[in-house]
PDB file of C-alpha atoms and ligand atoms in Angstrom:
ATOM      1  CA  GLN A 273       9.410 -14.722 -53.558  1.00 94.00           C
ATOM      2  CA  VAL A 274       8.546 -16.456 -50.297  1.00 97.00           C
ATOM      3  CA  ILE A 275      11.488 -18.331 -48.751  1.00 96.00           C
ATOM      4  CA  VAL A 276      10.008 -19.298 -45.372  1.00 98.00           C
ATOM      5  CA  SER A 277       6.384 -20.180 -44.879  1.00 98.00           C
ATOM      6  CA  PHE A 278       4.576 -21.364 -41.739  1.00 98.00           C
ATOM      7  CA  ASN A 279       1.076 -22.691 -42.206  1.00 98.00           C
ATOM      8  CA  GLN A 280      -0.897 -23.186 -38.969  1.00 98.00           C
ATOM      9  CA  VAL A 281       2.206 -24.383 -37.135  1.00 98.00           C
ATOM     10  CA  SER A 282       1.976 -25.571 -33.537  1.00 98.00           C
ATOM     11  CA  LYS A 283       4.706 -27.028 -31.364  1.00 98.00           C
ATOM     12  CA  VAL A 284       4.073 -29.013 -28.205  1.00 98.00           C
ATOM     13  CA  TYR A 285       7.205 -30.418 -26.549  1.00 98.00           C
ATOM     14  CA  ARG A 286       7.193 -33.954 -25.225  1.00 97.00           C
ATOM     15  CA  ASN A 287       6.759 -32.729 -21.659  1.00 97.00           C
ATOM     16  CA  GLY A 288       3.446 -31.173 -22.736  1.00 97.00           C
ATOM     17  CA  CYS A 289       4.737 -27.604 -22.945  1.00 97.00           C
ATOM     18  CA  GLN A 290       3.035 -25.750 -25.801  1.00 98.00           C
ATOM     19  CA  ALA A 291       5.687 -23.442 -27.211  1.00 98.00           C
ATOM     20  CA  LEU A 292       3.840 -22.234 -30.349  1.00 98.00           C
ATOM     21  CA  GLU A 293       0.223 -22.214 -31.408  1.00 98.00           C
ATOM     22  CA  ALA A 294      -1.217 -21.875 -34.929  1.00 98.00           C
ATOM     23  CA  ILE A 295       1.589 -19.742 -36.339  1.00 98.00           C
ATOM     24  CA  ASN A 296       1.138 -18.317 -39.842  1.00 98.00           C
ATOM     25  CA  LEU A 297       4.142 -16.533 -41.240  1.00 98.00           C
ATOM     26  CA  GLN A 298       5.639 -15.707 -44.609  1.00 98.00           C
ATOM     27  CA  ILE A 299       9.139 -14.373 -45.051  1.00 98.00           C
ATOM     28  CA  ARG A 300      10.183 -13.036 -48.445  1.00 98.00           C
ATOM     29  CA  ARG A 301      13.611 -12.987 -50.032  1.00 97.00           C
ATOM     30  CA  GLY A 302      15.408  -9.850 -48.889  1.00 97.00           C
ATOM     31  CA  ASP A 303      13.334  -9.317 -45.727  1.00 98.00           C
ATOM     32  CA  PHE A 304      14.864  -8.337 -42.419  1.00 98.00           C
ATOM     33  CA  LEU A 305      12.352  -9.518 -39.846  1.00 98.00           C
ATOM     34  CA  PHE A 306      12.576  -8.818 -36.133  1.00 98.00           C
ATOM     35  CA  ILE A 307      10.811 -11.174 -33.749  1.00 98.00           C
ATOM     36  CA  THR A 308      10.476  -9.902 -30.213  1.00 97.00           C
ATOM     37  CA  GLY A 309       8.993 -11.496 -27.144  1.00 96.00           C
ATOM     38  CA  ALA A 310       9.711 -12.180 -23.497  1.00 94.00           C
ATOM     39  CA  SER A 311      11.858 -15.095 -22.417  1.00 94.00           C
ATOM     40  CA  GLY A 312       9.891 -18.306 -22.884  1.00 95.00           C
ATOM     41  CA  SER A 313       7.519 -16.823 -25.476  1.00 96.00           C
ATOM     42  CA  GLY A 314       8.695 -19.246 -28.179  1.00 97.00           C
ATOM     43  CA  LYS A 315      11.339 -17.299 -30.140  1.00 98.00           C
ATOM     44  CA  SER A 316      13.993 -20.030 -30.156  1.00 98.00           C
ATOM     45  CA  THR A 317      11.429 -22.675 -30.973  1.00 98.00           C
ATOM     46  CA  LEU A 318      10.276 -20.657 -33.992  1.00 98.00           C
ATOM     47  CA  LEU A 319      13.840 -20.487 -35.335  1.00 98.00           C
ATOM     48  CA  LYS A 320      14.515 -24.157 -34.523  1.00 97.00           C
ATOM     49  CA  LEU A 321      11.522 -25.076 -36.660  1.00 97.00           C
ATOM     50  CA  MET A 322      13.008 -23.020 -39.506  1.00 97.00           C
ATOM     51  CA  TYR A 323      16.339 -24.841 -39.514  1.00 95.00           C
ATOM     52  CA  GLY A 324      14.861 -28.250 -38.824  1.00 94.00           C
ATOM     53  CA  GLU A 325      16.212 -28.637 -35.294  1.00 94.00           C
ATOM     54  CA  GLU A 326      12.665 -29.259 -34.073  1.00 95.00           C
ATOM     55  CA  ARG A 327       9.656 -30.520 -35.987  1.00 95.00           C
ATOM     56  CA  PRO A 328       6.163 -29.071 -35.755  1.00 97.00           C
ATOM     57  CA  THR A 329       3.488 -31.011 -33.884  1.00 97.00           C
ATOM     58  CA  GLN A 330       0.935 -29.626 -36.350  1.00 97.00           C
ATOM     59  CA  GLY A 331       1.034 -27.581 -39.533  1.00 98.00           C
ATOM     60  CA  GLU A 332       3.700 -27.140 -42.199  1.00 97.00           C
ATOM     61  CA  VAL A 333       7.045 -25.391 -42.306  1.00 97.00           C
ATOM     62  CA  MET A 334       8.173 -24.750 -45.875  1.00 97.00           C
ATOM     63  CA  ILE A 335      11.640 -23.508 -46.827  1.00 95.00           C
ATOM     64  CA  ASN A 336      11.970 -22.591 -50.503  1.00 92.00           C
ATOM     65  CA  ASP A 337       8.862 -24.643 -51.266  1.00 86.00           C
ATOM     66  CA  ALA A 338      10.265 -27.770 -49.577  1.00 90.00           C
ATOM     67  CA  ASN A 339       8.212 -29.123 -46.684  1.00 93.00           C
ATOM     68  CA  LEU A 340      10.740 -29.716 -43.893  1.00 91.00           C
ATOM     69  CA  ALA A 341       8.639 -32.588 -42.533  1.00 88.00           C
ATOM     70  CA  GLY A 342       9.345 -34.658 -45.628  1.00 85.00           C
ATOM     71  CA  LEU A 343      13.108 -34.211 -45.522  1.00 89.00           C
ATOM     72  CA  ARG A 344      15.546 -36.634 -43.928  1.00 89.00           C
ATOM     73  CA  GLY A 345      19.262 -37.351 -44.065  1.00 90.00           C
ATOM     74  CA  ASP A 346      21.099 -35.869 -47.030  1.00 91.00           C
ATOM     75  CA  ARG A 347      18.218 -33.780 -48.284  1.00 91.00           C
ATOM     76  CA  LEU A 348      17.735 -32.204 -44.854  1.00 91.00           C
ATOM     77  CA  SER A 349      21.499 -31.516 -44.531  1.00 91.00           C
ATOM     78  CA  LYS A 350      21.509 -29.947 -47.965  1.00 91.00           C
ATOM     79  CA  LEU A 351      18.635 -27.641 -47.053  1.00 91.00           C
ATOM     80  CA  ARG A 352      20.280 -26.745 -43.743  1.00 92.00           C
ATOM     81  CA  ARG A 353      23.372 -25.607 -45.610  1.00 92.00           C
ATOM     82  CA  GLN A 354      21.150 -22.937 -47.130  1.00 94.00           C
ATOM     83  CA  ILE A 355      20.610 -21.507 -43.645  1.00 97.00           C
ATOM     84  CA  GLY A 356      23.191 -19.757 -41.491  1.00 97.00           C
ATOM     85  CA  VAL A 357      22.508 -19.645 -37.755  1.00 98.00           C
ATOM     86  CA  VAL A 358      23.906 -17.336 -35.089  1.00 98.00           C
ATOM     87  CA  PHE A 359      23.367 -17.960 -31.374  1.00 97.00           C
ATOM     88  CA  GLN A 360      23.450 -15.766 -28.276  1.00 97.00           C
ATOM     89  CA  ASP A 361      26.424 -17.704 -26.875  1.00 97.00           C
ATOM     90  CA  TYR A 362      28.496 -17.737 -30.124  1.00 97.00           C
ATOM     91  CA  LYS A 363      29.315 -21.477 -29.903  1.00 97.00           C
ATOM     92  CA  LEU A 364      32.888 -21.063 -31.141  1.00 98.00           C
ATOM     93  CA  ILE A 365      35.430 -23.863 -30.791  1.00 98.00           C
ATOM     94  CA  PRO A 366      37.726 -22.654 -27.970  1.00 97.00           C
ATOM     95  CA  ARG A 367      41.027 -24.181 -29.092  1.00 97.00           C
ATOM     96  CA  ARG A 368      40.710 -23.109 -32.698  1.00 98.00           C
ATOM     97  CA  THR A 369      41.672 -19.741 -34.164  1.00 98.00           C
ATOM     98  CA  VAL A 370      39.213 -17.344 -35.755  1.00 98.00           C
ATOM     99  CA  PHE A 371      40.375 -18.531 -39.176  1.00 98.00           C
ATOM    100  CA  GLU A 372      39.884 -22.198 -38.232  1.00 98.00           C
ATOM    101  CA  ASN A 373      36.487 -21.607 -36.643  1.00 98.00           C
ATOM    102  CA  VAL A 374      35.199 -20.052 -39.845  1.00 98.00           C
ATOM    103  CA  ALA A 375      37.099 -22.387 -42.225  1.00 98.00           C
ATOM    104  CA  PHE A 376      35.747 -25.462 -40.462  1.00 96.00           C
ATOM    105  CA  VAL A 377      32.280 -25.012 -41.999  1.00 94.00           C
ATOM    106  CA  LEU A 378      33.700 -24.963 -45.523  1.00 96.00           C
ATOM    107  CA  TRP A 379      36.041 -27.841 -44.816  1.00 96.00           C
ATOM    108  CA  ALA A 380      33.113 -29.919 -43.501  1.00 92.00           C
ATOM    109  CA  GLN A 381      31.224 -29.173 -46.724  1.00 91.00           C
ATOM    110  CA  GLY A 382      34.090 -30.424 -48.860  1.00 94.00           C
ATOM    111  CA  PHE A 383      35.450 -27.123 -50.163  1.00 95.00           C
ATOM    112  CA  THR A 384      39.048 -27.238 -51.405  1.00 96.00           C
ATOM    113  CA  ARG A 385      41.857 -25.633 -49.428  1.00 96.00           C
ATOM    114  CA  LYS A 386      42.254 -23.065 -52.167  1.00 97.00           C
ATOM    115  CA  GLU A 387      38.568 -22.135 -52.139  1.00 96.00           C
ATOM    116  CA  ILE A 388      38.601 -21.906 -48.337  1.00 97.00           C
ATOM    117  CA  HIS A 389      41.528 -19.477 -48.468  1.00 96.00           C
ATOM    118  CA  ARG A 390      39.854 -17.500 -51.246  1.00 97.00           C
ATOM    119  CA  ARG A 391      36.700 -17.009 -49.173  1.00 96.00           C
ATOM    120  CA  LEU A 392      38.077 -16.460 -45.706  1.00 97.00           C
ATOM    121  CA  LEU A 393      39.642 -13.014 -45.953  1.00 96.00           C
ATOM    122  CA  PRO A 394      36.674 -11.264 -47.639  1.00 97.00           C
ATOM    123  CA  THR A 395      34.318 -12.808 -45.092  1.00 97.00           C
ATOM    124  CA  LEU A 396      36.440 -11.729 -42.137  1.00 98.00           C
ATOM    125  CA  LYS A 397      36.717  -8.255 -43.695  1.00 97.00           C
ATOM    126  CA  LEU A 398      32.954  -8.044 -43.922  1.00 95.00           C
ATOM    127  CA  VAL A 399      32.693  -8.420 -40.137  1.00 97.00           C
ATOM    128  CA  GLY A 400      35.766  -6.281 -39.475  1.00 96.00           C
ATOM    129  CA  LEU A 401      37.987  -9.070 -38.158  1.00 97.00           C
ATOM    130  CA  HIS A 402      40.604  -9.586 -40.879  1.00 96.00           C
ATOM    131  CA  THR A 403      43.365  -8.569 -38.450  1.00 98.00           C
ATOM    132  CA  LYS A 404      42.213 -11.134 -35.879  1.00 98.00           C
ATOM    133  CA  ALA A 405      42.369 -14.266 -38.022  1.00 98.00           C
ATOM    134  CA  ASP A 406      45.013 -15.907 -35.841  1.00 98.00           C
ATOM    135  CA  CYS A 407      43.440 -15.049 -32.485  1.00 98.00           C
ATOM    136  CA  PHE A 408      41.724 -17.587 -30.274  1.00 98.00           C
ATOM    137  CA  PRO A 409      38.152 -16.880 -29.137  1.00 98.00           C
ATOM    138  CA  GLU A 410      39.212 -16.165 -25.535  1.00 98.00           C
ATOM    139  CA  GLU A 411      41.463 -13.377 -26.820  1.00 98.00           C
ATOM    140  CA  LEU A 412      38.458 -11.552 -28.285  1.00 98.00           C
ATOM    141  CA  SER A 413      35.736  -9.381 -26.773  1.00 97.00           C
ATOM    142  CA  GLY A 414      32.154 -10.652 -26.744  1.00 97.00           C
ATOM    143  CA  GLY A 415      31.285  -8.412 -29.682  1.00 97.00           C
ATOM    144  CA  GLU A 416      34.224  -9.736 -31.674  1.00 98.00           C
ATOM    145  CA  GLN A 417      33.312 -13.343 -30.843  1.00 98.00           C
ATOM    146  CA  GLN A 418      29.795 -12.710 -32.085  1.00 98.00           C
ATOM    147  CA  ARG A 419      31.212 -11.275 -35.296  1.00 98.00           C
ATOM    148  CA  VAL A 420      33.251 -14.475 -35.754  1.00 98.00           C
ATOM    149  CA  SER A 421      30.080 -16.487 -35.353  1.00 98.00           C
ATOM    150  CA  ILE A 422      28.394 -14.287 -37.984  1.00 98.00           C
ATOM    151  CA  ALA A 423      31.344 -14.856 -40.336  1.00 98.00           C
ATOM    152  CA  ARG A 424      31.011 -18.590 -39.778  1.00 98.00           C
ATOM    153  CA  ALA A 425      27.285 -18.431 -40.513  1.00 98.00           C
ATOM    154  CA  ILE A 426      27.693 -16.600 -43.837  1.00 97.00           C
ATOM    155  CA  VAL A 427      30.961 -17.950 -45.229  1.00 97.00           C
ATOM    156  CA  SER A 428      29.146 -20.588 -47.262  1.00 94.00           C
ATOM    157  CA  THR A 429      26.905 -17.798 -48.662  1.00 94.00           C
ATOM    158  CA  PRO A 430      23.498 -19.032 -47.439  1.00 96.00           C
ATOM    159  CA  PRO A 431      20.511 -16.991 -48.663  1.00 97.00           C
ATOM    160  CA  LEU A 432      18.923 -17.104 -45.191  1.00 98.00           C
ATOM    161  CA  LEU A 433      20.461 -16.103 -41.860  1.00 98.00           C
ATOM    162  CA  LEU A 434      18.749 -16.813 -38.528  1.00 98.00           C
ATOM    163  CA  ALA A 435      20.016 -14.958 -35.474  1.00 98.00           C
ATOM    164  CA  ASP A 436      18.698 -16.118 -32.096  1.00 98.00           C
ATOM    165  CA  GLU A 437      19.216 -13.304 -29.544  1.00 97.00           C
ATOM    166  CA  PRO A 438      22.548 -12.419 -31.210  1.00 98.00           C
ATOM    167  CA  THR A 439      23.040  -9.417 -28.933  1.00 97.00           C
ATOM    168  CA  GLY A 440      21.804 -11.079 -25.745  1.00 96.00           C
ATOM    169  CA  ASN A 441      25.257 -11.078 -24.153  1.00 96.00           C
ATOM    170  CA  LEU A 442      26.458  -7.752 -25.553  1.00 97.00           C
ATOM    171  CA  ASP A 443      26.492  -4.176 -24.270  1.00 96.00           C
ATOM    172  CA  PRO A 444      24.538  -1.523 -26.240  1.00 94.00           C
ATOM    173  CA  ASP A 445      27.529  -0.381 -28.335  1.00 95.00           C
ATOM    174  CA  ASN A 446      28.470  -3.885 -29.426  1.00 96.00           C
ATOM    175  CA  SER A 447      24.811  -4.718 -30.013  1.00 96.00           C
ATOM    176  CA  LEU A 448      24.465  -1.829 -32.444  1.00 95.00           C
ATOM    177  CA  GLN A 449      27.681  -2.837 -34.179  1.00 96.00           C
ATOM    178  CA  VAL A 450      26.350  -6.365 -34.678  1.00 96.00           C
ATOM    179  CA  LEU A 451      23.072  -4.920 -35.950  1.00 97.00           C
ATOM    180  CA  LYS A 452      25.011  -2.754 -38.407  1.00 96.00           C
ATOM    181  CA  ILE A 453      26.813  -5.816 -39.795  1.00 97.00           C
ATOM    182  CA  LEU A 454      23.542  -7.693 -40.166  1.00 97.00           C
ATOM    183  CA  LYS A 455      22.094  -4.678 -42.005  1.00 97.00           C
ATOM    184  CA  LYS A 456      25.049  -4.763 -44.357  1.00 97.00           C
ATOM    185  CA  LEU A 457      24.462  -8.465 -45.026  1.00 97.00           C
ATOM    186  CA  ASN A 458      20.791  -7.774 -45.648  1.00 98.00           C
ATOM    187  CA  ALA A 459      21.757  -5.022 -48.088  1.00 97.00           C
ATOM    188  CA  ILE A 460      23.765  -7.530 -50.139  1.00 96.00           C
ATOM    189  CA  GLY A 461      20.711  -9.756 -50.395  1.00 96.00           C
ATOM    190  CA  ILE A 462      20.735 -12.101 -47.384  1.00 97.00           C
ATOM    191  CA  THR A 463      17.312 -12.612 -45.806  1.00 98.00           C
ATOM    192  CA  ILE A 464      17.543 -12.198 -42.036  1.00 98.00           C
ATOM    193  CA  VAL A 465      15.343 -13.268 -39.142  1.00 98.00           C
ATOM    194  CA  LEU A 466      16.471 -11.950 -35.783  1.00 98.00           C
ATOM    195  CA  THR A 467      14.931 -12.672 -32.394  1.00 98.00           C
ATOM    196  CA  THR A 468      15.487 -10.336 -29.481  1.00 97.00           C
ATOM    197  CA  HIS A 469      13.968  -9.135 -26.251  1.00 92.00           C
ATOM    198  CA  ASP A 470      16.055  -5.957 -26.457  1.00 92.00           C
ATOM    199  CA  GLU A 471      13.702  -2.993 -26.956  1.00 90.00           C
ATOM    200  CA  GLN A 472      16.591  -0.673 -27.694  1.00 90.00           C
ATOM    201  CA  LEU A 473      17.667  -2.812 -30.631  1.00 92.00           C
ATOM    202  CA  VAL A 474      14.138  -2.758 -32.010  1.00 94.00           C
ATOM    203  CA  ARG A 475      14.034   1.008 -31.717  1.00 93.00           C
ATOM    204  CA  ALA A 476      17.250   1.229 -33.739  1.00 91.00           C
ATOM    205  CA  THR A 477      15.557  -0.165 -36.851  1.00 91.00           C
ATOM    206  CA  ARG A 478      12.691   0.553 -39.205  1.00 92.00           C
ATOM    207  CA  ASP A 479      12.236  -3.041 -40.295  1.00 94.00           C
ATOM    208  CA  PRO A 480       9.034  -4.997 -39.664  1.00 95.00           C
ATOM    209  CA  VAL A 481       8.619  -6.383 -36.159  1.00 97.00           C
ATOM    210  CA  MET A 482       6.529  -9.330 -35.048  1.00 98.00           C
ATOM    211  CA  GLN A 483       5.915 -10.204 -31.446  1.00 97.00           C
ATOM    212  CA  LEU A 484       5.477 -13.579 -29.784  1.00 98.00           C
ATOM    213  CA  ARG A 485       3.270 -13.720 -26.724  1.00 97.00           C
ATOM    214  CA  ASN A 486       2.742 -17.115 -25.108  1.00 94.00           C
ATOM    215  CA  GLY A 487       3.308 -18.927 -28.382  1.00 97.00           C
ATOM    216  CA  HIS A 488       1.082 -16.620 -30.459  1.00 98.00           C
ATOM    217  CA  LEU A 489       2.547 -14.391 -33.161  1.00 98.00           C
ATOM    218  CA  PHE A 490       1.359 -10.819 -33.744  1.00 97.00           C
ATOM    219  CA  GLN A 491       2.399  -8.099 -36.178  1.00 96.00           C
ATOM    220  CA  ALA A 492       3.848  -5.419 -33.896  1.00 94.00           C
ATOM    221  CA  ARG A 493       5.043  -2.917 -36.498  1.00 89.00           C
TER     222      ARG A 493
HETATM  223  P1  ADP B 521      15.146 -34.262 -26.270  1.00 90.30           P
HETATM  224  O1  ADP B 521      14.048 -33.309 -26.575  1.00 90.30           O
HETATM  225  O2  ADP B 521      15.851 -34.784 -27.464  1.00 90.30           O
HETATM  226  O3  ADP B 521      14.760 -35.342 -25.298  1.00 90.30           O
HETATM  227  P2  ADP B 521      16.369 -32.000 -24.914  1.00 90.30           P
HETATM  228  O4  ADP B 521      17.749 -31.831 -24.388  1.00 90.30           O
HETATM  229  O5  ADP B 521      15.838 -31.029 -25.904  1.00 90.30           O
HETATM  230  O6  ADP B 521      16.306 -33.481 -25.490  1.00 90.30           O
HETATM  231  O7  ADP B 521      15.386 -32.012 -23.687  1.00 90.30           O
HETATM  232  C1  ADP B 521      15.395 -32.968 -22.699  1.00 90.30           C
HETATM  233  C2  ADP B 521      14.252 -32.642 -21.766  1.00 90.30           C
HETATM  234  O8  ADP B 521      14.590 -31.473 -20.982  1.00 90.30           O
HETATM  235  C3  ADP B 521      12.989 -32.301 -22.518  1.00 90.30           C
HETATM  236  O9  ADP B 521      12.137 -33.409 -22.699  1.00 90.30           O
HETATM  237  C4  ADP B 521      12.345 -31.236 -21.665  1.00 90.30           C
HETATM  238  O10 ADP B 521      11.446 -31.804 -20.743  1.00 90.30           O
HETATM  239  C5  ADP B 521      13.485 -30.589 -20.920  1.00 90.30           C
HETATM  240  N1  ADP B 521      13.831 -29.290 -21.484  1.00 90.30           N
HETATM  241  C6  ADP B 521      14.836 -29.011 -22.337  1.00 90.30           C
HETATM  242  N2  ADP B 521      14.898 -27.723 -22.643  1.00 90.30           N
HETATM  243  C7  ADP B 521      13.902 -27.127 -21.950  1.00 90.30           C
HETATM  244  C8  ADP B 521      13.438 -25.802 -21.835  1.00 90.30           C
HETATM  245  N3  ADP B 521      14.012 -24.767 -22.488  1.00 90.30           N
HETATM  246  N4  ADP B 521      12.386 -25.555 -21.038  1.00 90.30           N
HETATM  247  C9  ADP B 521      11.801 -26.564 -20.376  1.00 90.30           C
HETATM  248  N5  ADP B 521      12.199 -27.838 -20.440  1.00 90.30           N
HETATM  249  C10 ADP B 521      13.223 -28.126 -21.215  1.00 90.30           C
HETATM  250  P1  ADP B 522      12.271 -18.108 -26.023  1.00 90.30           P
HETATM  251  O1  ADP B 522      13.317 -18.366 -27.062  1.00 90.30           O
HETATM  252  O2  ADP B 522      11.326 -17.020 -26.408  1.00 90.30           O
HETATM  253  O3  ADP B 522      12.858 -17.883 -24.661  1.00 90.30           O
HETATM  254  P2  ADP B 522      11.644 -20.931 -26.246  1.00 90.30           P
HETATM  255  O4  ADP B 522      11.248 -21.195 -27.654  1.00 90.30           O
HETATM  256  O5  ADP B 522      13.015 -21.317 -25.823  1.00 90.30           O
HETATM  257  O6  ADP B 522      11.357 -19.406 -25.914  1.00 90.30           O
HETATM  258  O7  ADP B 522      10.638 -21.676 -25.285  1.00 90.30           O
HETATM  259  C1  ADP B 522       9.215 -21.580 -25.426  1.00 90.30           C
HETATM  260  C2  ADP B 522       8.574 -22.494 -24.389  1.00 90.30           C
HETATM  261  O8  ADP B 522       8.872 -23.848 -24.687  1.00 90.30           O
HETATM  262  C3  ADP B 522       9.077 -22.280 -22.968  1.00 90.30           C
HETATM  263  O9  ADP B 522       7.995 -22.465 -22.095  1.00 90.30           O
HETATM  264  C4  ADP B 522      10.142 -23.340 -22.783  1.00 90.30           C
HETATM  265  O10 ADP B 522      10.280 -23.722 -21.444  1.00 90.30           O
HETATM  266  C5  ADP B 522       9.596 -24.475 -23.617  1.00 90.30           C
HETATM  267  N1  ADP B 522      10.660 -25.328 -24.189  1.00 90.30           N
HETATM  268  C6  ADP B 522      11.667 -24.948 -24.986  1.00 90.30           C
HETATM  269  N2  ADP B 522      12.438 -25.993 -25.342  1.00 90.30           N
HETATM  270  C7  ADP B 522      11.881 -27.072 -24.752  1.00 90.30           C
HETATM  271  C8  ADP B 522      12.176 -28.489 -24.723  1.00 90.30           C
HETATM  272  N3  ADP B 522      13.229 -28.977 -25.398  1.00 90.30           N
HETATM  273  N4  ADP B 522      11.384 -29.278 -24.010  1.00 90.30           N
HETATM  274  C9  ADP B 522      10.329 -28.782 -23.354  1.00 90.30           C
HETATM  275  N5  ADP B 522       9.975 -27.486 -23.330  1.00 90.30           N
HETATM  276  C10 ADP B 522      10.734 -26.654 -24.021  1.00 90.30           C
END
């Protein structure tokens, strides 16, 4: 079952910069897809098109058979809730605890207090942070902060997780730990798309790899 489909997708930014050209891509439920490429090759743009942060200049982006171009307002928000996103710089709220950072997503989606409490501990356990629930982000290492951001991305159980250079700010040990957690999530059925320019990370996996070069996508492995 295809959950993400790009059909001849191009993206030209308003300043004339062509970030992607004629991309064709199909991601199936349960895939773990690596997308590599140098800085500026279009990796972030590709993910932004998947979660509707940018719109294609040409072609179609389909998520679960819905054409993103046709979605606005509530229907777009609803689709976006099906997609967890993790960024290189974590994007945690500094003056909120780990618990609050993760709970916020559920609260914003109207979950009850009881349901939020029911979900939080298992999610924090999954990323190995159940003992850090009351810490503030600045009290955590980079690897731990990234694990909080992963918990936040998956706490509402989205079927699709996008990770944009999730290990970009981490040392090799922490990078592999983050990869291990993502593998675990993939094993329980979450489809994952991960961008990276870290060759070592790519070598640590046997999953399919695609490479972006100047806005063109190639099967690399
Ligand atoms: P918007 O696209 O809504 O105007 P942005 O903050 O995305 O707002 O971009 C503002 C301008 O800054 C863009 O029109 C673009 O020219 C420039 N810009 C933003 N990000 C980049 C980038 N990564 N590389 C080159 N130019 C950029
Ligand atoms: P990567 O994630 O691989 O570093 P990006 O998708 O961020 O690549 O960028 C691809 C190309 O598009 C780059 O040349 C970048 O400068 C340009 N770009 C990215 N965002 C914007 C923007 N908002 N406005 C204009 N150009 C942009």
